[in-house]
Short mmCIF file of C-alpha atoms in Angstrom, two decimals:
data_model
loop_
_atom_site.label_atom_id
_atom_site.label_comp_id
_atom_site.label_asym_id
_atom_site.label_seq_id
_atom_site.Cartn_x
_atom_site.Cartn_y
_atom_site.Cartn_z
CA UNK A 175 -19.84 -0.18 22.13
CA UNK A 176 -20.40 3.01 23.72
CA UNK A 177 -24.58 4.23 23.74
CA UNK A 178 -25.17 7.05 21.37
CA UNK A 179 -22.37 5.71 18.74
CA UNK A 180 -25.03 3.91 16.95
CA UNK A 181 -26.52 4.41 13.28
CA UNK A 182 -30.25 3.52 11.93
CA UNK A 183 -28.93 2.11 8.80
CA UNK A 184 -31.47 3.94 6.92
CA UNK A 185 -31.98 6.97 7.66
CA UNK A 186 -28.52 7.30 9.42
CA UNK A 187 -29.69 8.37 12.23
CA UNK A 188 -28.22 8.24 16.27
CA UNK A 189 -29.30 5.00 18.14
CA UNK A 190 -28.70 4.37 21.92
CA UNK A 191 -28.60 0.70 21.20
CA UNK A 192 -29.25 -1.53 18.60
CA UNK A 193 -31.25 -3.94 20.47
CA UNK A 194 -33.34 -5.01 23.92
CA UNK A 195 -32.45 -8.29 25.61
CA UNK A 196 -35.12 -9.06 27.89
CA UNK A 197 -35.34 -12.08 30.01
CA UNK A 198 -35.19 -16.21 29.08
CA UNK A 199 -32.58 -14.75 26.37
CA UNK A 200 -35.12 -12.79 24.41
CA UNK A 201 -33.89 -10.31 21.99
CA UNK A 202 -35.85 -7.30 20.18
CA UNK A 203 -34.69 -5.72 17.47
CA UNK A 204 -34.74 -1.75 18.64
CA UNK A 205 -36.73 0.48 16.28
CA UNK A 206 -35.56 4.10 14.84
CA UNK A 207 -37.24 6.52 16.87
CA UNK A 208 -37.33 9.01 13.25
CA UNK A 209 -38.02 6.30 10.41
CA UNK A 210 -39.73 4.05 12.31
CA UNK A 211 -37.20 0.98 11.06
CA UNK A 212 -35.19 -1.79 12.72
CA UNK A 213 -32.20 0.24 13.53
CA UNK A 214 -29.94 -2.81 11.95
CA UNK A 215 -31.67 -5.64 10.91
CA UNK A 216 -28.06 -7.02 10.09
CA UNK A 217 -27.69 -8.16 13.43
CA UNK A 218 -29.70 -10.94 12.77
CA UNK A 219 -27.74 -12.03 9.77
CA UNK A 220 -25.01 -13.98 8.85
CA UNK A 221 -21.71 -12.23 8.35
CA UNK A 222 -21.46 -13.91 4.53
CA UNK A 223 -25.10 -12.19 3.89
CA UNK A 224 -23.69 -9.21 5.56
CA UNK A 225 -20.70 -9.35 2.81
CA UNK A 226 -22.22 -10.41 0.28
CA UNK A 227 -24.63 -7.03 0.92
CA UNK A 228 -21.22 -5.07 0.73
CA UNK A 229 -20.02 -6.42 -2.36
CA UNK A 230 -23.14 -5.14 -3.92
CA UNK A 231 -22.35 -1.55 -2.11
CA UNK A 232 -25.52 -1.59 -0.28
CA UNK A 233 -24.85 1.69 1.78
CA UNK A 234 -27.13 -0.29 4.98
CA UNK A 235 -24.74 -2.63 4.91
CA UNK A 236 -21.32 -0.12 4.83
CA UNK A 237 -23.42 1.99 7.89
CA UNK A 238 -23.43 -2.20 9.50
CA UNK A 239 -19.87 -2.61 9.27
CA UNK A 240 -18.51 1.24 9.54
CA UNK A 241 -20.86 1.94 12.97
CA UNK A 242 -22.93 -0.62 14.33
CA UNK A 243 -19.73 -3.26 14.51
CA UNK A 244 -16.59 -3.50 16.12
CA UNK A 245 -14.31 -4.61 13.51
CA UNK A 246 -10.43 -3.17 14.19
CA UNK A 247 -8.81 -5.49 11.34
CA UNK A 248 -8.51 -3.03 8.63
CA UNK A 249 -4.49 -2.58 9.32
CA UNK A 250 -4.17 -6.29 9.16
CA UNK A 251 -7.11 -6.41 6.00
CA UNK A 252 -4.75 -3.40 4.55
CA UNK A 253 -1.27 -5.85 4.93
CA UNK A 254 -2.75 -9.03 3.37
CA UNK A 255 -4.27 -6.37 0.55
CA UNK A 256 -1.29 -5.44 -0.38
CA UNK A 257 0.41 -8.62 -0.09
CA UNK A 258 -1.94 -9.63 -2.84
CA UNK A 259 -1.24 -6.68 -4.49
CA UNK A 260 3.07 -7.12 -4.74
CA UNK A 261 2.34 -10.72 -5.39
CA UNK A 262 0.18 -9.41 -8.56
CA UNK A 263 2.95 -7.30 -9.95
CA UNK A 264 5.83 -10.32 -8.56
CA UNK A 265 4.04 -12.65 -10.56
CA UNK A 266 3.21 -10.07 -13.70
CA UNK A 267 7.41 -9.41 -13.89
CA UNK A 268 8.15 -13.03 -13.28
CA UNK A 269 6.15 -14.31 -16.18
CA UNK A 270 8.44 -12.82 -18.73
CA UNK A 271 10.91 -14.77 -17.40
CA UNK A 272 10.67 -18.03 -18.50
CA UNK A 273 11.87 -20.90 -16.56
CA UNK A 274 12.27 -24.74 -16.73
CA UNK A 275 13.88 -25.21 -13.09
CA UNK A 276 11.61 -25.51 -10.53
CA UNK A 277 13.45 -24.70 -7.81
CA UNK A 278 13.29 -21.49 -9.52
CA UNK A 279 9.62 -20.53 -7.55
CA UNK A 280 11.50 -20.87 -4.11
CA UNK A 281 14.38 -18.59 -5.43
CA UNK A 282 12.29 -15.94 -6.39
CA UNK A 283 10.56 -15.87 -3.07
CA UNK A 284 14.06 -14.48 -1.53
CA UNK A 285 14.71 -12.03 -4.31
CA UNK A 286 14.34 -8.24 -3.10
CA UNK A 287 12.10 -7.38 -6.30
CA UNK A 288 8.38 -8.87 -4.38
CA UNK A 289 9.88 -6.84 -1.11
CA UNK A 290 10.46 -3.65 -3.21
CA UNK A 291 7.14 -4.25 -5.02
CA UNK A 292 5.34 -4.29 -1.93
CA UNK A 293 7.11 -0.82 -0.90
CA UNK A 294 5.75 0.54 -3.68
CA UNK A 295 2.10 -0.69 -3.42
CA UNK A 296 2.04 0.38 -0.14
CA UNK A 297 3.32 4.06 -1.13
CA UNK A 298 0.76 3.61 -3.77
CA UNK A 299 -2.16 3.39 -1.42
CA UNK A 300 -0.84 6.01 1.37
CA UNK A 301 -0.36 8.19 -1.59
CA UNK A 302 -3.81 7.67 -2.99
CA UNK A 303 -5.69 7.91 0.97
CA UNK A 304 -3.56 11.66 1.15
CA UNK A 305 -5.25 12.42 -1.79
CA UNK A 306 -8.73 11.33 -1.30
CA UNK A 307 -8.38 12.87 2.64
CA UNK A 308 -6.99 16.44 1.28
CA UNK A 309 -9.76 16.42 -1.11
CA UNK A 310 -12.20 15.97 1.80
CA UNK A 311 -10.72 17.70 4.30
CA UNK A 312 -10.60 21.27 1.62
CA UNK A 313 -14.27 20.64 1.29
CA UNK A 314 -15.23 20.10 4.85
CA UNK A 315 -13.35 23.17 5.68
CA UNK A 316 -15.08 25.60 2.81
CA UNK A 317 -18.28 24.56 4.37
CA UNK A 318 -16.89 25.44 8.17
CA UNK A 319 -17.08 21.86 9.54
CA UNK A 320 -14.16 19.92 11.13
CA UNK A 321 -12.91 16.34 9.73
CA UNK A 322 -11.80 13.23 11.53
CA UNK A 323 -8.97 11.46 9.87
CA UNK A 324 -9.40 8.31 11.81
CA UNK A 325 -13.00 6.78 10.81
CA UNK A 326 -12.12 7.55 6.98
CA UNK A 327 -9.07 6.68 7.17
CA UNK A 328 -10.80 3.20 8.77
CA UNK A 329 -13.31 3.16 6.05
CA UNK A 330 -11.01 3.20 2.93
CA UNK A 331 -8.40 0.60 4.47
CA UNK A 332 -11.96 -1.66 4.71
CA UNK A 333 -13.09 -0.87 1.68
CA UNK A 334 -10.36 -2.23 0.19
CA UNK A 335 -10.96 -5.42 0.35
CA UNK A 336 -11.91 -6.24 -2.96
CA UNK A 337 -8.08 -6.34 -3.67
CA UNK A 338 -8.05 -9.80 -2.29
CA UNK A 339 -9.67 -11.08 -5.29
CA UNK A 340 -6.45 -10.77 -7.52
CA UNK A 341 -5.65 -13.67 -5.90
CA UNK A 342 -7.74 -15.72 -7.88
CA UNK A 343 -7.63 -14.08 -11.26
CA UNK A 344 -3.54 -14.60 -11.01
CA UNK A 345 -4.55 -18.29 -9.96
CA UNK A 346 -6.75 -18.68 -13.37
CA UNK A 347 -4.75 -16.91 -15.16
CA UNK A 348 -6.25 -16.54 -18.63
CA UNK A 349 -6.39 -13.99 -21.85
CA UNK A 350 -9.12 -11.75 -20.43
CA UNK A 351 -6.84 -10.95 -17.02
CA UNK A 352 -6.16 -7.23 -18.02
CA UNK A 353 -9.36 -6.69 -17.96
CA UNK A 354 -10.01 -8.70 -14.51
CA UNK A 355 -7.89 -6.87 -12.95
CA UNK A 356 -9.32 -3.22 -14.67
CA UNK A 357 -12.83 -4.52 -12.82
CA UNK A 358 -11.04 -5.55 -9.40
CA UNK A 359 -9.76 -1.61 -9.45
CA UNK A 360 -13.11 -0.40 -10.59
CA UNK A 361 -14.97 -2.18 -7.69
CA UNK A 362 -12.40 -0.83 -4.62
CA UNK A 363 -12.96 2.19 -6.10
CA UNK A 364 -16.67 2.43 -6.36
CA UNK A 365 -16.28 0.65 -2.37
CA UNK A 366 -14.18 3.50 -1.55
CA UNK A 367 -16.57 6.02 -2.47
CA UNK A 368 -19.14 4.62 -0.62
CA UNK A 369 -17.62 3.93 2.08
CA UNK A 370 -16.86 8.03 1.81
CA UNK A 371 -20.41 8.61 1.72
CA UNK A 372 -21.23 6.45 4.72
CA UNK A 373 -18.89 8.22 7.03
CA UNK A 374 -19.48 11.59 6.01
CA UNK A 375 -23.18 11.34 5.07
CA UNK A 376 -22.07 13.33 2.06
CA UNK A 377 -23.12 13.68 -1.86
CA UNK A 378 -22.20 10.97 -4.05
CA UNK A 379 -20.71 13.79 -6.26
CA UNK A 380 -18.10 14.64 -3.41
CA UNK A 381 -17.36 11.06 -2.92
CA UNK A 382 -16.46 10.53 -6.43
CA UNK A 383 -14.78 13.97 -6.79
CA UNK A 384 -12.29 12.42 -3.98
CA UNK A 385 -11.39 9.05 -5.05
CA UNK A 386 -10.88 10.19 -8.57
CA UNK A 387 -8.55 13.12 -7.29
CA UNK A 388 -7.23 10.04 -4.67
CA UNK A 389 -6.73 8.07 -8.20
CA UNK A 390 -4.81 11.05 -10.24
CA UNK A 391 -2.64 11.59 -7.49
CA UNK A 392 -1.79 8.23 -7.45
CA UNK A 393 -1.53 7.46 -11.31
CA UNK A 394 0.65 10.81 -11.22
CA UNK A 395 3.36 9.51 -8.16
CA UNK A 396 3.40 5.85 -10.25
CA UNK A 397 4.55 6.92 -13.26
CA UNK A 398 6.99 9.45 -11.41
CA UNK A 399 8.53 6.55 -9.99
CA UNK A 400 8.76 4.63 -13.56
CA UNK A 401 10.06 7.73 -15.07
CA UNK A 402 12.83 8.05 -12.10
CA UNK A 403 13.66 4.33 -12.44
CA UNK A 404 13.93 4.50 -16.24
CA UNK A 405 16.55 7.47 -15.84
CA UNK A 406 17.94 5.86 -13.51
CA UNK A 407 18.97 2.64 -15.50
CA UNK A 408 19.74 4.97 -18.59
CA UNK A 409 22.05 6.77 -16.69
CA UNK A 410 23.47 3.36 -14.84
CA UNK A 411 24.30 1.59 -18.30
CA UNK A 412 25.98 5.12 -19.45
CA UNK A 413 28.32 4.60 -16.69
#
């Protein structure tokens, strides 16, 4: 990584490096020139304490991932999220349809409905990241600052990852699922906002204020699309 593109994780400050490697393989941890701190004491741990850090929204360990780490998976973290995400809903519609046949697991695999499901979760999300970026970008601009799309853009796709856990709670599927799945949402969304603050160093207020406008925007397209579909099949059994 390129000097200067650093972050102290604490007081967010610049940072030419992030440590010193002297000779015989010795390694010092650089200190922040303004706070006087390791600049990212995360170096030195291991990437489950890292995300287990991140799960609890430490903001240290968002500035870890977002600056002081070259991680360029979030398109492919963003694909498998919303693979888990169609296979929710697949699996949701497919449960009211009971079945005795076995074979019937492999059939539904090659039905169009997990395909179109993952169209829509994916129109979903882009809808919901134009929301949360036109939000931003309105407030950047009434305070006379410029916004890059790409590092937030980066930032939400990561902090999305909490979506992989409706894996499990499909798995172990039992009564209280609804509300598993209310807490999944609640948790990307609270990871989304910091991730928001991380990048843009901003209020927590203005973080909020965009994923919930992100959210709205979303809710508002979603049940667009059920309202359209529901006409749609009125109209087609009319015919």
């Amino acid at each position: 990584m390129a000097p200067g593109l650093f972050k102290c994780i604490e007081g967010n400050e610049d940072a030419n490096e992030l440590h010193r490697d002297y000779s015989n393989g010795i390694l010092r941890i650089t200190k922040c020139s303004s706070c006087k701190k390791p600049v990212d004491k995360y170096i030195e741990y291991d990437p489950v304490i890292v995300l287990i850090y991140a799960t609890l929204c430490k903001i240290q360990a968002f500035r870890h991932i977002l600056f002081n780490t070259e991680i360029n998976i979030h398109w492919k973290l963003c694909v498998f999220c919303l693979l888990c995400e169609a296979y929710l809903r697949w699996s949701l519609l497919q449960g009211s349809q009971a079945s005795s046949d076995p074979a019937d697991i492999i059939r539904y695999t090659k039905e169009w409905e997990f395909y179109c499901l993952f169209a829509l979760a994916a129109l979903e999300l882009a809808v919901f990241c134009i929301g949360v970026l036109f939000i931003l970008w309105m407030a950047q601009r009434c305070c006379g600052s410029s916004l890059e799309f790409a590092p937030l853009l980066k930032a939400l796709l990561l902090s999305s990852y909490g979506k992989v856990l409706l894996i499990p709670a499909v798995i172990w599927e039992h009564d209280f699922s609804p509300l598993c799945f209310s807490l999944i949402r609640l948790f990307v969304l609270t990871s989304n906002s910091q991730a928001i603050r991380v990048i843009l160093n901003c209020s927590r207020r203005l973080s909020l204020l965009a994923v919930c406008g992100g959210l709205l925007l979303e809710t508002w397209v979603a049940q667009a699309l059920k309202t359209l579909q529901v006409c749609s099949q009125d109209y087609l059994s009319m015919l």
